[in-house]
mmCIF file of C-alpha atoms and ligand atoms in Angstrom:
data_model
loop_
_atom_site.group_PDB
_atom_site.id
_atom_site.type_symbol
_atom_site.label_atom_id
_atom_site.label_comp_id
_atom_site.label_asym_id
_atom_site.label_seq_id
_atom_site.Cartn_x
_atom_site.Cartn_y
_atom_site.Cartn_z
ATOM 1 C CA UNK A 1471 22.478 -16.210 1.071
ATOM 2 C CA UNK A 1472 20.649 -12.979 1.970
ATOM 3 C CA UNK A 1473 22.128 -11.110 4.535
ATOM 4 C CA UNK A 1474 20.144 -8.051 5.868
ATOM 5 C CA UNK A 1475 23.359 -5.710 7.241
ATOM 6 C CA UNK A 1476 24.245 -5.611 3.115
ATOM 7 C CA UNK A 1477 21.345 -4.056 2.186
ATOM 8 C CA UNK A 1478 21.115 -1.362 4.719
ATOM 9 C CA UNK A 1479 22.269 1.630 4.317
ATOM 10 C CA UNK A 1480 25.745 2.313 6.400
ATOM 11 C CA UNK A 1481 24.423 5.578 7.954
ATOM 12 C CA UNK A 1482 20.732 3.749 9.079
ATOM 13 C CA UNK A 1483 22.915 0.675 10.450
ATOM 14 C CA UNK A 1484 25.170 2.853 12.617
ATOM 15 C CA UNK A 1485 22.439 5.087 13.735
ATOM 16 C CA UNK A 1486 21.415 5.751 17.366
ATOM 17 C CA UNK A 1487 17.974 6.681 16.928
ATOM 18 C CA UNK A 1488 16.413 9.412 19.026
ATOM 19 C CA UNK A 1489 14.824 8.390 22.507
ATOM 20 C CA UNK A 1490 11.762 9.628 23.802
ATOM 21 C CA UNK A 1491 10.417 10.426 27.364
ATOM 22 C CA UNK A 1492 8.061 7.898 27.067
ATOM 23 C CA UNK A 1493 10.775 5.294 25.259
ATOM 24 C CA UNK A 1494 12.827 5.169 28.421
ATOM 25 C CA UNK A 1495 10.021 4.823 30.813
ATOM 26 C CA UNK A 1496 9.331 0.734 30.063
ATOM 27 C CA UNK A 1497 7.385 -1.463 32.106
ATOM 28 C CA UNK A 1498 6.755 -0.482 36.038
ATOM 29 C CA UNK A 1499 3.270 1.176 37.033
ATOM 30 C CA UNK A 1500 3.231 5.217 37.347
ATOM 31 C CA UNK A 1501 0.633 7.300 37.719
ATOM 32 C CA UNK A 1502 2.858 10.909 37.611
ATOM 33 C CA UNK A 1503 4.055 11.873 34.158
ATOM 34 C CA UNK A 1504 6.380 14.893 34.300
ATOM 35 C CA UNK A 1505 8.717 13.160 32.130
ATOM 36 C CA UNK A 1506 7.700 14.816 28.462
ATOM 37 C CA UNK A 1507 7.300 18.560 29.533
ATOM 38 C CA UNK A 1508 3.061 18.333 28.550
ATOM 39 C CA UNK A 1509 0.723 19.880 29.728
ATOM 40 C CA UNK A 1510 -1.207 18.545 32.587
ATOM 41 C CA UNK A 1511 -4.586 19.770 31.241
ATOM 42 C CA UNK A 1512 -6.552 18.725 28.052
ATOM 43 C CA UNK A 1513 -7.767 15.834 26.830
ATOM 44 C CA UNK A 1514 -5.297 15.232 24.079
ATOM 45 C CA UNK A 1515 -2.004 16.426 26.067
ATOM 46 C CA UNK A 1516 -0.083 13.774 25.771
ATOM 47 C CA UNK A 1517 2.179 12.144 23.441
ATOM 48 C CA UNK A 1518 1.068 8.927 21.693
ATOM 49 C CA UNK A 1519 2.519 5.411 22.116
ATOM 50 C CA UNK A 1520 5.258 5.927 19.791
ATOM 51 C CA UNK A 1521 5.292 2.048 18.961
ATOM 52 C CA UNK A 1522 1.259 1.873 19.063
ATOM 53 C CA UNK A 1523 1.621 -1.439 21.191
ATOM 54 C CA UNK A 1524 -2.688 -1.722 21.663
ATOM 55 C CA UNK A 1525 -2.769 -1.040 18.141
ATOM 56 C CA UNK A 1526 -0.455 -3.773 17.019
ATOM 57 C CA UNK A 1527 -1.696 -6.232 19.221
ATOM 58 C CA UNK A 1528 -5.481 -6.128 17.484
ATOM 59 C CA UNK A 1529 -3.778 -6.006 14.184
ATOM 60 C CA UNK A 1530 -1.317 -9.159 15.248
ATOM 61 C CA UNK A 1531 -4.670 -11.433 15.945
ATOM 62 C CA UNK A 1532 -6.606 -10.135 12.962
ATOM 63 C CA UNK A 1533 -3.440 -10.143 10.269
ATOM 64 C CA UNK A 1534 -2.125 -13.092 11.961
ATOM 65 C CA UNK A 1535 1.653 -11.361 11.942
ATOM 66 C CA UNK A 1536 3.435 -10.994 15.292
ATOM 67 C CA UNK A 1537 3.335 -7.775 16.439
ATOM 68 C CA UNK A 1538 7.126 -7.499 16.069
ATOM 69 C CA UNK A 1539 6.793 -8.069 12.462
ATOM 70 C CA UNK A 1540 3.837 -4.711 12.375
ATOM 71 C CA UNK A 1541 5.318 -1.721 11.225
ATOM 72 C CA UNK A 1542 2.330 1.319 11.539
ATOM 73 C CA UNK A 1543 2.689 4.425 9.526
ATOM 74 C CA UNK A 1544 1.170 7.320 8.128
ATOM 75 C CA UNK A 1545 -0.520 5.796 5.280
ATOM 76 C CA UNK A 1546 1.513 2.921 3.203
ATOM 77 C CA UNK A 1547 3.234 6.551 1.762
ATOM 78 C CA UNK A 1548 5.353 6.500 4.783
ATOM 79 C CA UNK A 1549 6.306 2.771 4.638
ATOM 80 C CA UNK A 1550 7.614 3.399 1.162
ATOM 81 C CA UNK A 1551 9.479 6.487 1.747
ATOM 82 C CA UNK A 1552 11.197 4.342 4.861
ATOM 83 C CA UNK A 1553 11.993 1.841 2.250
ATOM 84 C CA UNK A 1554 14.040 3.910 0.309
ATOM 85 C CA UNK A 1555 15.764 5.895 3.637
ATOM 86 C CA UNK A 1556 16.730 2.720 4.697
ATOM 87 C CA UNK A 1557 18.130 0.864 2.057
ATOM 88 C CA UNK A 1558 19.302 3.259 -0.915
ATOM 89 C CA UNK A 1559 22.176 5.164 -1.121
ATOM 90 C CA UNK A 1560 21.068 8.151 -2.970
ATOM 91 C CA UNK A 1561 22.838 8.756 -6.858
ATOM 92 C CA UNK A 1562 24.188 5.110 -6.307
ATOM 93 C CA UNK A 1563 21.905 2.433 -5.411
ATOM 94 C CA UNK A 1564 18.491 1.744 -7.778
ATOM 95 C CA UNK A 1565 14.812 0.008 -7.449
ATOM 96 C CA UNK A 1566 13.010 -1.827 -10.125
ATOM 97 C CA UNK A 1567 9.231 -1.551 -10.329
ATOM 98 C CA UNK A 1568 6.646 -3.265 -12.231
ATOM 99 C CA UNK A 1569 5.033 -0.654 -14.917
ATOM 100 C CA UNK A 1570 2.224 0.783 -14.783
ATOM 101 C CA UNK A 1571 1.841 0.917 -11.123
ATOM 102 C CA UNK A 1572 1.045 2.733 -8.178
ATOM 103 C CA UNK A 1573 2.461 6.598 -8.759
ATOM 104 C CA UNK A 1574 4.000 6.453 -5.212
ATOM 105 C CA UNK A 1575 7.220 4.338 -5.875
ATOM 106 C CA UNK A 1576 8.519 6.419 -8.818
ATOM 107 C CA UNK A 1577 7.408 9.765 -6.604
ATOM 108 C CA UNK A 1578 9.400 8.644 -3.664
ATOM 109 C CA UNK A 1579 12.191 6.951 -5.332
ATOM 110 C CA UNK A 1580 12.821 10.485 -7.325
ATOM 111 C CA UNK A 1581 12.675 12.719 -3.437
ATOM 112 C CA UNK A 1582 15.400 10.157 -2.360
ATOM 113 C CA UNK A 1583 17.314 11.093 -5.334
ATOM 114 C CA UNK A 1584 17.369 6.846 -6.465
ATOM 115 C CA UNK A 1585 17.032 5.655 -9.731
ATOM 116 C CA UNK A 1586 14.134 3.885 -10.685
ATOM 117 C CA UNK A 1587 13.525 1.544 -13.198
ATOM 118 C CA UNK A 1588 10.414 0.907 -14.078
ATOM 119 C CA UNK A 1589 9.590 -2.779 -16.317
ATOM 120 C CA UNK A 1590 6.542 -3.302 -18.928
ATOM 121 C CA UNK A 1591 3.706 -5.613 -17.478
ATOM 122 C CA UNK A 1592 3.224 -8.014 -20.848
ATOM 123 C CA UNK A 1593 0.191 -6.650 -22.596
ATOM 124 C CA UNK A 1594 -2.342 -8.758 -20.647
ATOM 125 C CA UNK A 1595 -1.137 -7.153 -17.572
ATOM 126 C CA UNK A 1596 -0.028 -9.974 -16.170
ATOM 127 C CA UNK A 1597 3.816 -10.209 -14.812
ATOM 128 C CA UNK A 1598 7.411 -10.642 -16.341
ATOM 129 C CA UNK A 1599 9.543 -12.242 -13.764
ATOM 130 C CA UNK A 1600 12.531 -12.484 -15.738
ATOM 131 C CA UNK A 1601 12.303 -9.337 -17.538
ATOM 132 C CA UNK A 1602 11.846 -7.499 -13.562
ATOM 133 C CA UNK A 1603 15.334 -9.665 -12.809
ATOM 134 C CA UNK A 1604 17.092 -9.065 -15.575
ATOM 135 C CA UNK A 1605 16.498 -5.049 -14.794
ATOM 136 C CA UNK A 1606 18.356 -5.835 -11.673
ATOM 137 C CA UNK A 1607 22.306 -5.122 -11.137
ATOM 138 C CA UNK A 1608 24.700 -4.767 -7.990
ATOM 139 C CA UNK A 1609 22.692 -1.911 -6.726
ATOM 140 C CA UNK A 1610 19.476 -2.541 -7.218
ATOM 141 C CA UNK A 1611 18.477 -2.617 -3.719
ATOM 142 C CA UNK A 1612 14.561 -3.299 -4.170
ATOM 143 C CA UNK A 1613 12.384 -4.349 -6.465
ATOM 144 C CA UNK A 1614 8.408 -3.221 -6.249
ATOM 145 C CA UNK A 1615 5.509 -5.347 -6.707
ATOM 146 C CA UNK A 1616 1.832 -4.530 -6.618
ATOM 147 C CA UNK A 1617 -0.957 -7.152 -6.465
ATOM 148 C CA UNK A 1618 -3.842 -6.560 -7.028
ATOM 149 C CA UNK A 1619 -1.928 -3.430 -9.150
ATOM 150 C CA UNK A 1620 -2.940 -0.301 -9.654
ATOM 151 C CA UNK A 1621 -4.097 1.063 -12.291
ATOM 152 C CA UNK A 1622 -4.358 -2.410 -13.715
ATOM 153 C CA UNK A 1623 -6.737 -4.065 -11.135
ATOM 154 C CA UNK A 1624 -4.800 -7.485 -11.569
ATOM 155 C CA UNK A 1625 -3.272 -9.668 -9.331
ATOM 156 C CA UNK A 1626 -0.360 -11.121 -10.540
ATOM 157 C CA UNK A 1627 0.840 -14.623 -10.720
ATOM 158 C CA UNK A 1628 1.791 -15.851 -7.311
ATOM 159 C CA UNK A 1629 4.623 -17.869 -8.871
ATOM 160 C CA UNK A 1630 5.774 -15.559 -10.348
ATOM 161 C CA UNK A 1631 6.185 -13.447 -7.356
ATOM 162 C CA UNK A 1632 7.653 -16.381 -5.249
ATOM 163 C CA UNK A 1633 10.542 -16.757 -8.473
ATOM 164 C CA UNK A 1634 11.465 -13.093 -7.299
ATOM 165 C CA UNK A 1635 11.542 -13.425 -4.342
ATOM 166 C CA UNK A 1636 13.388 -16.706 -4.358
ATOM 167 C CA UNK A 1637 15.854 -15.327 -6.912
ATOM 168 C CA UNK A 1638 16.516 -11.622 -6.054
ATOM 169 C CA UNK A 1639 19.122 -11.233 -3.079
ATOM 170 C CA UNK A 1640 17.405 -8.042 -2.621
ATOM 171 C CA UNK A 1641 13.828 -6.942 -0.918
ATOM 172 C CA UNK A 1642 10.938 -7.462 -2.305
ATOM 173 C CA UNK A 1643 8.083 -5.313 -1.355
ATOM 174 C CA UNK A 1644 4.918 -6.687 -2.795
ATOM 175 C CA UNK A 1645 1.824 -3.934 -1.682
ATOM 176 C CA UNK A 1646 -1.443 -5.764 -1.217
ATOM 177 C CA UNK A 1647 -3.391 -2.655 -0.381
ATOM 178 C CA UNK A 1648 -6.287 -4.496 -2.946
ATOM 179 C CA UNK A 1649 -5.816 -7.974 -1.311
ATOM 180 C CA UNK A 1650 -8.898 -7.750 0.933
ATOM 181 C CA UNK A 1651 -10.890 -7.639 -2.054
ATOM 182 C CA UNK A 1652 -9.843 -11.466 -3.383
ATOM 183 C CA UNK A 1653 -9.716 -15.119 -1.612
ATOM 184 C CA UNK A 1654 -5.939 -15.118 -2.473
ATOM 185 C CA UNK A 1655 -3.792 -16.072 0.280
ATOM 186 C CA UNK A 1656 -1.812 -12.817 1.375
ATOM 187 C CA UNK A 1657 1.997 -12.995 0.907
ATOM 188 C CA UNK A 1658 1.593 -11.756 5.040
ATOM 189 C CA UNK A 1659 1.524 -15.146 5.622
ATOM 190 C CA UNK A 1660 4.688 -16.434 4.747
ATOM 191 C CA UNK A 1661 7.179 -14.269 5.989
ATOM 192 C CA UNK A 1662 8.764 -16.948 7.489
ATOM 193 C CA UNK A 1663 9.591 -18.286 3.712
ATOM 194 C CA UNK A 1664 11.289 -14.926 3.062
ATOM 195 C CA UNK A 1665 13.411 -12.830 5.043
ATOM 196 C CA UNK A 1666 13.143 -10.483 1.862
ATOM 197 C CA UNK A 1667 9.907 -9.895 1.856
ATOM 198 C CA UNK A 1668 8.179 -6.660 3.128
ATOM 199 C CA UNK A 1669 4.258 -6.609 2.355
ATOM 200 C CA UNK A 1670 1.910 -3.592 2.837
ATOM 201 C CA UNK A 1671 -1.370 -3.517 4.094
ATOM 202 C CA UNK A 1672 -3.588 -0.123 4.298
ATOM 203 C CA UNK A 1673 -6.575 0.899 6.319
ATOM 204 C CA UNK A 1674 -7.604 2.978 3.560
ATOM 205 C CA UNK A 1675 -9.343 0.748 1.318
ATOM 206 C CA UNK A 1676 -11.714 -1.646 2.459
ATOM 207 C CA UNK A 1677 -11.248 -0.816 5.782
ATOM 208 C CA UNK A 1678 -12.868 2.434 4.909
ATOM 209 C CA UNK A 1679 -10.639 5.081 6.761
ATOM 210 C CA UNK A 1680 -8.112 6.605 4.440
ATOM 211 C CA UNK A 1681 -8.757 10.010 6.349
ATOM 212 C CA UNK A 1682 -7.215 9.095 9.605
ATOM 213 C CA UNK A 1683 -3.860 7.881 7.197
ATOM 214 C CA UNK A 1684 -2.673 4.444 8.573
ATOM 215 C CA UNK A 1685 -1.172 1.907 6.594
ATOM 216 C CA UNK A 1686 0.762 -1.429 7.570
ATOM 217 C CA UNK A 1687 4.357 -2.935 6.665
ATOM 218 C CA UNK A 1688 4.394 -6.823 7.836
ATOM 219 C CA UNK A 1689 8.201 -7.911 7.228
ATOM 220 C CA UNK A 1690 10.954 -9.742 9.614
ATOM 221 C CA UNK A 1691 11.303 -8.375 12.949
ATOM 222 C CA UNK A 1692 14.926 -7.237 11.863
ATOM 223 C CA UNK A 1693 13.085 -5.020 9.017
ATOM 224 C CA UNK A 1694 10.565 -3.846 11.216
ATOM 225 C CA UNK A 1695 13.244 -2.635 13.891
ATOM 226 C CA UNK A 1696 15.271 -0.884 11.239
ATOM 227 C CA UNK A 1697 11.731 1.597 10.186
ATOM 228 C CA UNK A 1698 11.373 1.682 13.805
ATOM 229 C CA UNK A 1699 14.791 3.136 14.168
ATOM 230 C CA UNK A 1700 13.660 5.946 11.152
ATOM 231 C CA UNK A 1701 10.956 6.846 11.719
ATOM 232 C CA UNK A 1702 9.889 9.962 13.608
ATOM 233 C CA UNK A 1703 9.492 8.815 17.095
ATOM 234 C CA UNK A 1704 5.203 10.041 17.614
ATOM 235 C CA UNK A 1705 4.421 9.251 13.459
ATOM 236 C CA UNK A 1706 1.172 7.801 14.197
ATOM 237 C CA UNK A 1707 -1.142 10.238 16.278
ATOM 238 C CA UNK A 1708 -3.456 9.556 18.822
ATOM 239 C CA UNK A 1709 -6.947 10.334 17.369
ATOM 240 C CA UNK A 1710 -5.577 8.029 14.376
ATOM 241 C CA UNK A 1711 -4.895 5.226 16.900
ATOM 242 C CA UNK A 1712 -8.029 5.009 18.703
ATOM 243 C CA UNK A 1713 -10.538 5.663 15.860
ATOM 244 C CA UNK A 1714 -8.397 2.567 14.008
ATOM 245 C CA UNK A 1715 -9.427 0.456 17.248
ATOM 246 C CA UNK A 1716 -12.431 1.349 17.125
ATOM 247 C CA UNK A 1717 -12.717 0.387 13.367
ATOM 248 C CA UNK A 1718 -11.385 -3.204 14.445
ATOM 249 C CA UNK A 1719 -14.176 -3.467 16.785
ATOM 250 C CA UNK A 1720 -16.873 -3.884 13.695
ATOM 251 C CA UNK A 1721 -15.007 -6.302 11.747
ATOM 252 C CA UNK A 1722 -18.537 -7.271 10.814
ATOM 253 C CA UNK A 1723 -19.291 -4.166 9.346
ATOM 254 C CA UNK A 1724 -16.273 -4.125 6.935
ATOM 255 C CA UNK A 1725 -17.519 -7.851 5.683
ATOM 256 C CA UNK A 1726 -20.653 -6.595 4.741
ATOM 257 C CA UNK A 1727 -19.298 -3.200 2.891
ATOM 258 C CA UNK A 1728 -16.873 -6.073 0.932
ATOM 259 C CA UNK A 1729 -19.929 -8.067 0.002
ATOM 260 C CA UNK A 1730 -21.868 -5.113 -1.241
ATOM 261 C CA UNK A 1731 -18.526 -3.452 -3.202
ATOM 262 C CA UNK A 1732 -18.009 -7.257 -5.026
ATOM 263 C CA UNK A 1733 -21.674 -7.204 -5.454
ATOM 264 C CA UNK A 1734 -22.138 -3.841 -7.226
ATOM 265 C CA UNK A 1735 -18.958 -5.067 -9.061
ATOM 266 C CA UNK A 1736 -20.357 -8.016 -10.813
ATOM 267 C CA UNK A 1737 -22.990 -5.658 -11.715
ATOM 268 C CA UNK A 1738 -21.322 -2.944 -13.102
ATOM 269 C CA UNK A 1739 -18.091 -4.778 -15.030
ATOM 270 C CA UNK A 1740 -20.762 -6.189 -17.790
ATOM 271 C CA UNK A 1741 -23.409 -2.908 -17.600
ATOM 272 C CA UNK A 1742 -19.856 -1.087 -18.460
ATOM 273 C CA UNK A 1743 -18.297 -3.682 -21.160
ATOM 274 C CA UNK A 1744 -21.669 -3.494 -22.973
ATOM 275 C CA UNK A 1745 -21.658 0.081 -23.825
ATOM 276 C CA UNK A 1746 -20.606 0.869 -27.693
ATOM 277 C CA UNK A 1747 -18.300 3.962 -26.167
ATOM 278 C CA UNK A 1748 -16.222 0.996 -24.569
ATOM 279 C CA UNK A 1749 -13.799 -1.277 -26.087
ATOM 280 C CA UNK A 1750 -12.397 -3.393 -23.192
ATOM 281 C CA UNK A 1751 -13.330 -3.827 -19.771
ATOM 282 C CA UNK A 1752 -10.110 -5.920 -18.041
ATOM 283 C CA UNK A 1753 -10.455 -8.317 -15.248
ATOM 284 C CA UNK A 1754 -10.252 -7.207 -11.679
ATOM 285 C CA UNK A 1755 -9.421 -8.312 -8.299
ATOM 286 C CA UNK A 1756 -9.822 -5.087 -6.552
ATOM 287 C CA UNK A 1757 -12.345 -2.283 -5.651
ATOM 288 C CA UNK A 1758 -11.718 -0.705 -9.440
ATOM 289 C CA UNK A 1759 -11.432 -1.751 -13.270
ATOM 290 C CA UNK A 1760 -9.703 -0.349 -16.011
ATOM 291 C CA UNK A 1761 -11.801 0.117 -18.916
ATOM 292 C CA UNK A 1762 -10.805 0.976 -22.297
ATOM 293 C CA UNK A 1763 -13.173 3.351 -24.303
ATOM 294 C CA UNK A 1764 -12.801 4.576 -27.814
ATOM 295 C CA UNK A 1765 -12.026 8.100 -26.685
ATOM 296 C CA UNK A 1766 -10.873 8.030 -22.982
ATOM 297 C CA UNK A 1767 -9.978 12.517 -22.857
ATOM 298 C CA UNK A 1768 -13.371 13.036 -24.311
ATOM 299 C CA UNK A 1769 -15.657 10.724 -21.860
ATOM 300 C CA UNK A 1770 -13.248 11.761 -18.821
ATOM 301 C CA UNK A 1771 -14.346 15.454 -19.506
ATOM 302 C CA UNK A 1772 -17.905 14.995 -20.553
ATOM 303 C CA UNK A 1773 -18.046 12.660 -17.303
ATOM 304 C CA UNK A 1774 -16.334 15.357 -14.976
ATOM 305 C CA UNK A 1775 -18.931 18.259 -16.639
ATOM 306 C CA UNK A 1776 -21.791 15.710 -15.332
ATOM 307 C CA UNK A 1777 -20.046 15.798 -11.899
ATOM 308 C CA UNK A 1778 -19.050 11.920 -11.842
ATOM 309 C CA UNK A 1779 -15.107 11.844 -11.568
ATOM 310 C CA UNK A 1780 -13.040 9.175 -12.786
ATOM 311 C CA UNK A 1781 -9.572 8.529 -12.411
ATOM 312 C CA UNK A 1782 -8.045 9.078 -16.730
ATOM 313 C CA UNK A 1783 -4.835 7.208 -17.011
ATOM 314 C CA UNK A 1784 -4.871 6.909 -20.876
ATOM 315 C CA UNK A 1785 -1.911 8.752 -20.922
ATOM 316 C CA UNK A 1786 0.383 5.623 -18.869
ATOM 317 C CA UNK A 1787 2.052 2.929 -20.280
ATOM 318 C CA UNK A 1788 -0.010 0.351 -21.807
ATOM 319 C CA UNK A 1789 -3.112 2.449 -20.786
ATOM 320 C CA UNK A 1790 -4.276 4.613 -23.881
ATOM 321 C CA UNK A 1791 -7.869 4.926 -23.822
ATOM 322 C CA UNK A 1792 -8.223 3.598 -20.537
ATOM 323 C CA UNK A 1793 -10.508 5.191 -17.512
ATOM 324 C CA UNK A 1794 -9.437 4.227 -13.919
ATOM 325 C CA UNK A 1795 -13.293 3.133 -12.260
ATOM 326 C CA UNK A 1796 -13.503 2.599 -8.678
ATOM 327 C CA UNK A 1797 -16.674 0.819 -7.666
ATOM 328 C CA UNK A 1798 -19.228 3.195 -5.560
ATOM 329 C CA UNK A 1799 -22.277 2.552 -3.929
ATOM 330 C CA UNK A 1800 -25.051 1.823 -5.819
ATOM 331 C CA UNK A 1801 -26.380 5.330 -6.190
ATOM 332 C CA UNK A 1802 -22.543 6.554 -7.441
ATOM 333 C CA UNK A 1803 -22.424 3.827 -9.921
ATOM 334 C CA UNK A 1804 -26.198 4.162 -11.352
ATOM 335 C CA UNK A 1805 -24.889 7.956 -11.848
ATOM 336 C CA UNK A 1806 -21.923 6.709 -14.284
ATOM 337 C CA UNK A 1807 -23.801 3.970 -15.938
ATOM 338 C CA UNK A 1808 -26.860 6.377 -16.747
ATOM 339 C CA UNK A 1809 -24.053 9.546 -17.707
ATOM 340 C CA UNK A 1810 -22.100 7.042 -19.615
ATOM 341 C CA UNK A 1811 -25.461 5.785 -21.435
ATOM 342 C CA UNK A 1812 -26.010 9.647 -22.775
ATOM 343 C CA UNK A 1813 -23.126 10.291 -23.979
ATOM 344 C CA UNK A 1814 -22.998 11.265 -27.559
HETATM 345 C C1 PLP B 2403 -4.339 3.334 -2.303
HETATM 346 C C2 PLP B 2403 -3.059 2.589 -2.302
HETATM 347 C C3 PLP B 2403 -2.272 2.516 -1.160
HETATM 348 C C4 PLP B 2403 -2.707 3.170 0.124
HETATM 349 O O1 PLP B 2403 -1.929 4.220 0.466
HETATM 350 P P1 PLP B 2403 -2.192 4.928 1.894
HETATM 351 O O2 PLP B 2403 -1.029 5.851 1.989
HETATM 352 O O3 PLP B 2403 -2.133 3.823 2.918
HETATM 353 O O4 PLP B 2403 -3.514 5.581 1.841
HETATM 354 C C5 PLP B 2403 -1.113 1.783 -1.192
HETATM 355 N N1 PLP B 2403 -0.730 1.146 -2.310
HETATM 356 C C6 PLP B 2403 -1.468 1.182 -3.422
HETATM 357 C C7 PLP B 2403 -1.037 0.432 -4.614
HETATM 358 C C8 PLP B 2403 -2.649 1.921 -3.465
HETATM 359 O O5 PLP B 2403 -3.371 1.955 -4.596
#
């Protein structure tokens, strides 16, 4: 049986969360604010919906979540440093993490002072349930997964995933920043399944906007209310609210960029595997592919003195040799392929 109240921590469940101005004024029409001690003047003197309520409401019909099961942050970073505030005790509880993976979980699991352990991938990348459950003890409060993962580029197994989940009494967080870039069916979808499960959504990817730093949680509405309880009360600003509306108002745009990013990456995967500099080019489900060359240090710098930057993670776990490539517009990629081409 999974029961929510065990997980959290006991300071976060007997919190009373701070209250804003604009927190106790619910509901009835007003049209005088001196409530928040702003200025009257200026265009951007007032605080921000502190629960981003338009916001949510787009995101609810697009994501098809209820908005009381949309958490918004600043970036996914914030969602995963809530996960940790939430649920681990610091020096006694611990996470387990797929490895490699995204840099943030280890990063924020070592600033809450929590143990992390992180689990080998098998050497095709692809997932071991039971080695992840086995890693698990009494206070292993979450477990991350990331699919599509980065560095890897891979999406995992979904039964595997759903085994976790099923199995582990504690959450899950599976991060499908990449997930807009496959036909899978998001794990978003069944949070009904899984009152476990947090999954996390960015506008930073495909929705072209990581400057304005939003990124989604989608979990129960008992998860949701505990981050909302954290978090500071005004986290996501108001310039980043209504530039993310106005991204959702050209949905149409964002298909197109995805068609041209999956089209310039069935071009480039093979131009790339067919170069005698590269041993391996592995499969991908995102907006990047991990390629293995004969001598990743050496092309990284040669390709950084031509001014194309790549992302070198040959020195991570069951990455030597291997060059991080996200796919660019045409113009960016010719630039690598033709570099890449002259290299000696
Ligand atoms: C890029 C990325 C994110 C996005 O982080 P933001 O803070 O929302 O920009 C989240 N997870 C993974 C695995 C990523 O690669």
């Amino acid at each position: 049986m999974f029961t929510l109240e065990k997980l959290v921590r006991k300071n976060i469940l007997a919190l009373t969360p701070y209250s804003c101005a604009r927190d106790e004024f619910k509901g009835r029409k007003a049209s005088v604010f001196i409530d928040a001690n702003e200025n009257p003047f200026g265009t951007l003197n007032r605080y921000p919906d502190p629960l981003q309520e338009e916001l949510k409401a787009r995101l609810s019909a697009i994501k098809s979540v209820p908005t009381e099961r949309i958490f918004l942050g600043n970036g996914s970073d914030e969602a995963i440093d809530l996960v940790y505030r939430v649920f681990c005790e610091p020096r006694i509880d611990n996470v387990v993490a797929i490895a490699p993976t995204y840099g943030m979980y280890a990063v924020a699991a070592d600033i809450n002072d929590v143990e992390y352990r992180p689990v080998p991938l098998h050497d095709d990348f692809s997932i071991d349930a039971d080695a992840l459950l086995s890693a698990t003890d009494e206070h292993t409060k979450v477990i991350w997964i990331c699919s599509p993962n980065n560095p890897t580029g891979n999406a995992l197994e979904r039964r595997d995933i759903e085994h976790v989940l099923d199995t582990f009494q504690g959450i899950v967080v599976v991060d499908e920043a990449y997930s807009d870039f496959n036909d899978m069916r998001p794990f978003r979808l069944d949070l009904d399944r899984w009152p476990n499960l947090i999954v996390l959504n960015t506008f930073s990817k495909l929705w072209a906007s990581a400057a304005i730093r939003l990124g989604m949680a989608f979990a129960s509405a008992d998860i949701i209310a505990l981050f909302n309880k954290v978090k500071y009360p005004y986290n996501v600003n108001q310039l980043t609210q209504e530039q993310a509306l106005r991204v959702l108002d050209d949905m149409q745009h964002i298909s197109l960029w995805r068609a041209a990013i999956l089209r310039e990456r069935a071009h480039l995967l093979p131009a790339v595997a067919e170069l005698p500099i590269c041993t391996n080019v592995y499969p991908t489900d995102a907006n990047f592919f991990l390629a293995r060359m004969t001598d990743a240090n050496a092309i990284y710098h040669y390709l950084v003195e031509h001014g194309v930057i790549v992302r070198n993670r040959s020195r991570i776990q069951l990455c030597d040799n291997c060059l991080r490539i996200t796919i660019g517009s045409q113009q960016e990629n010719n630039a690598l392929l033709s570099a890449l081409r002259q290299y000696r």
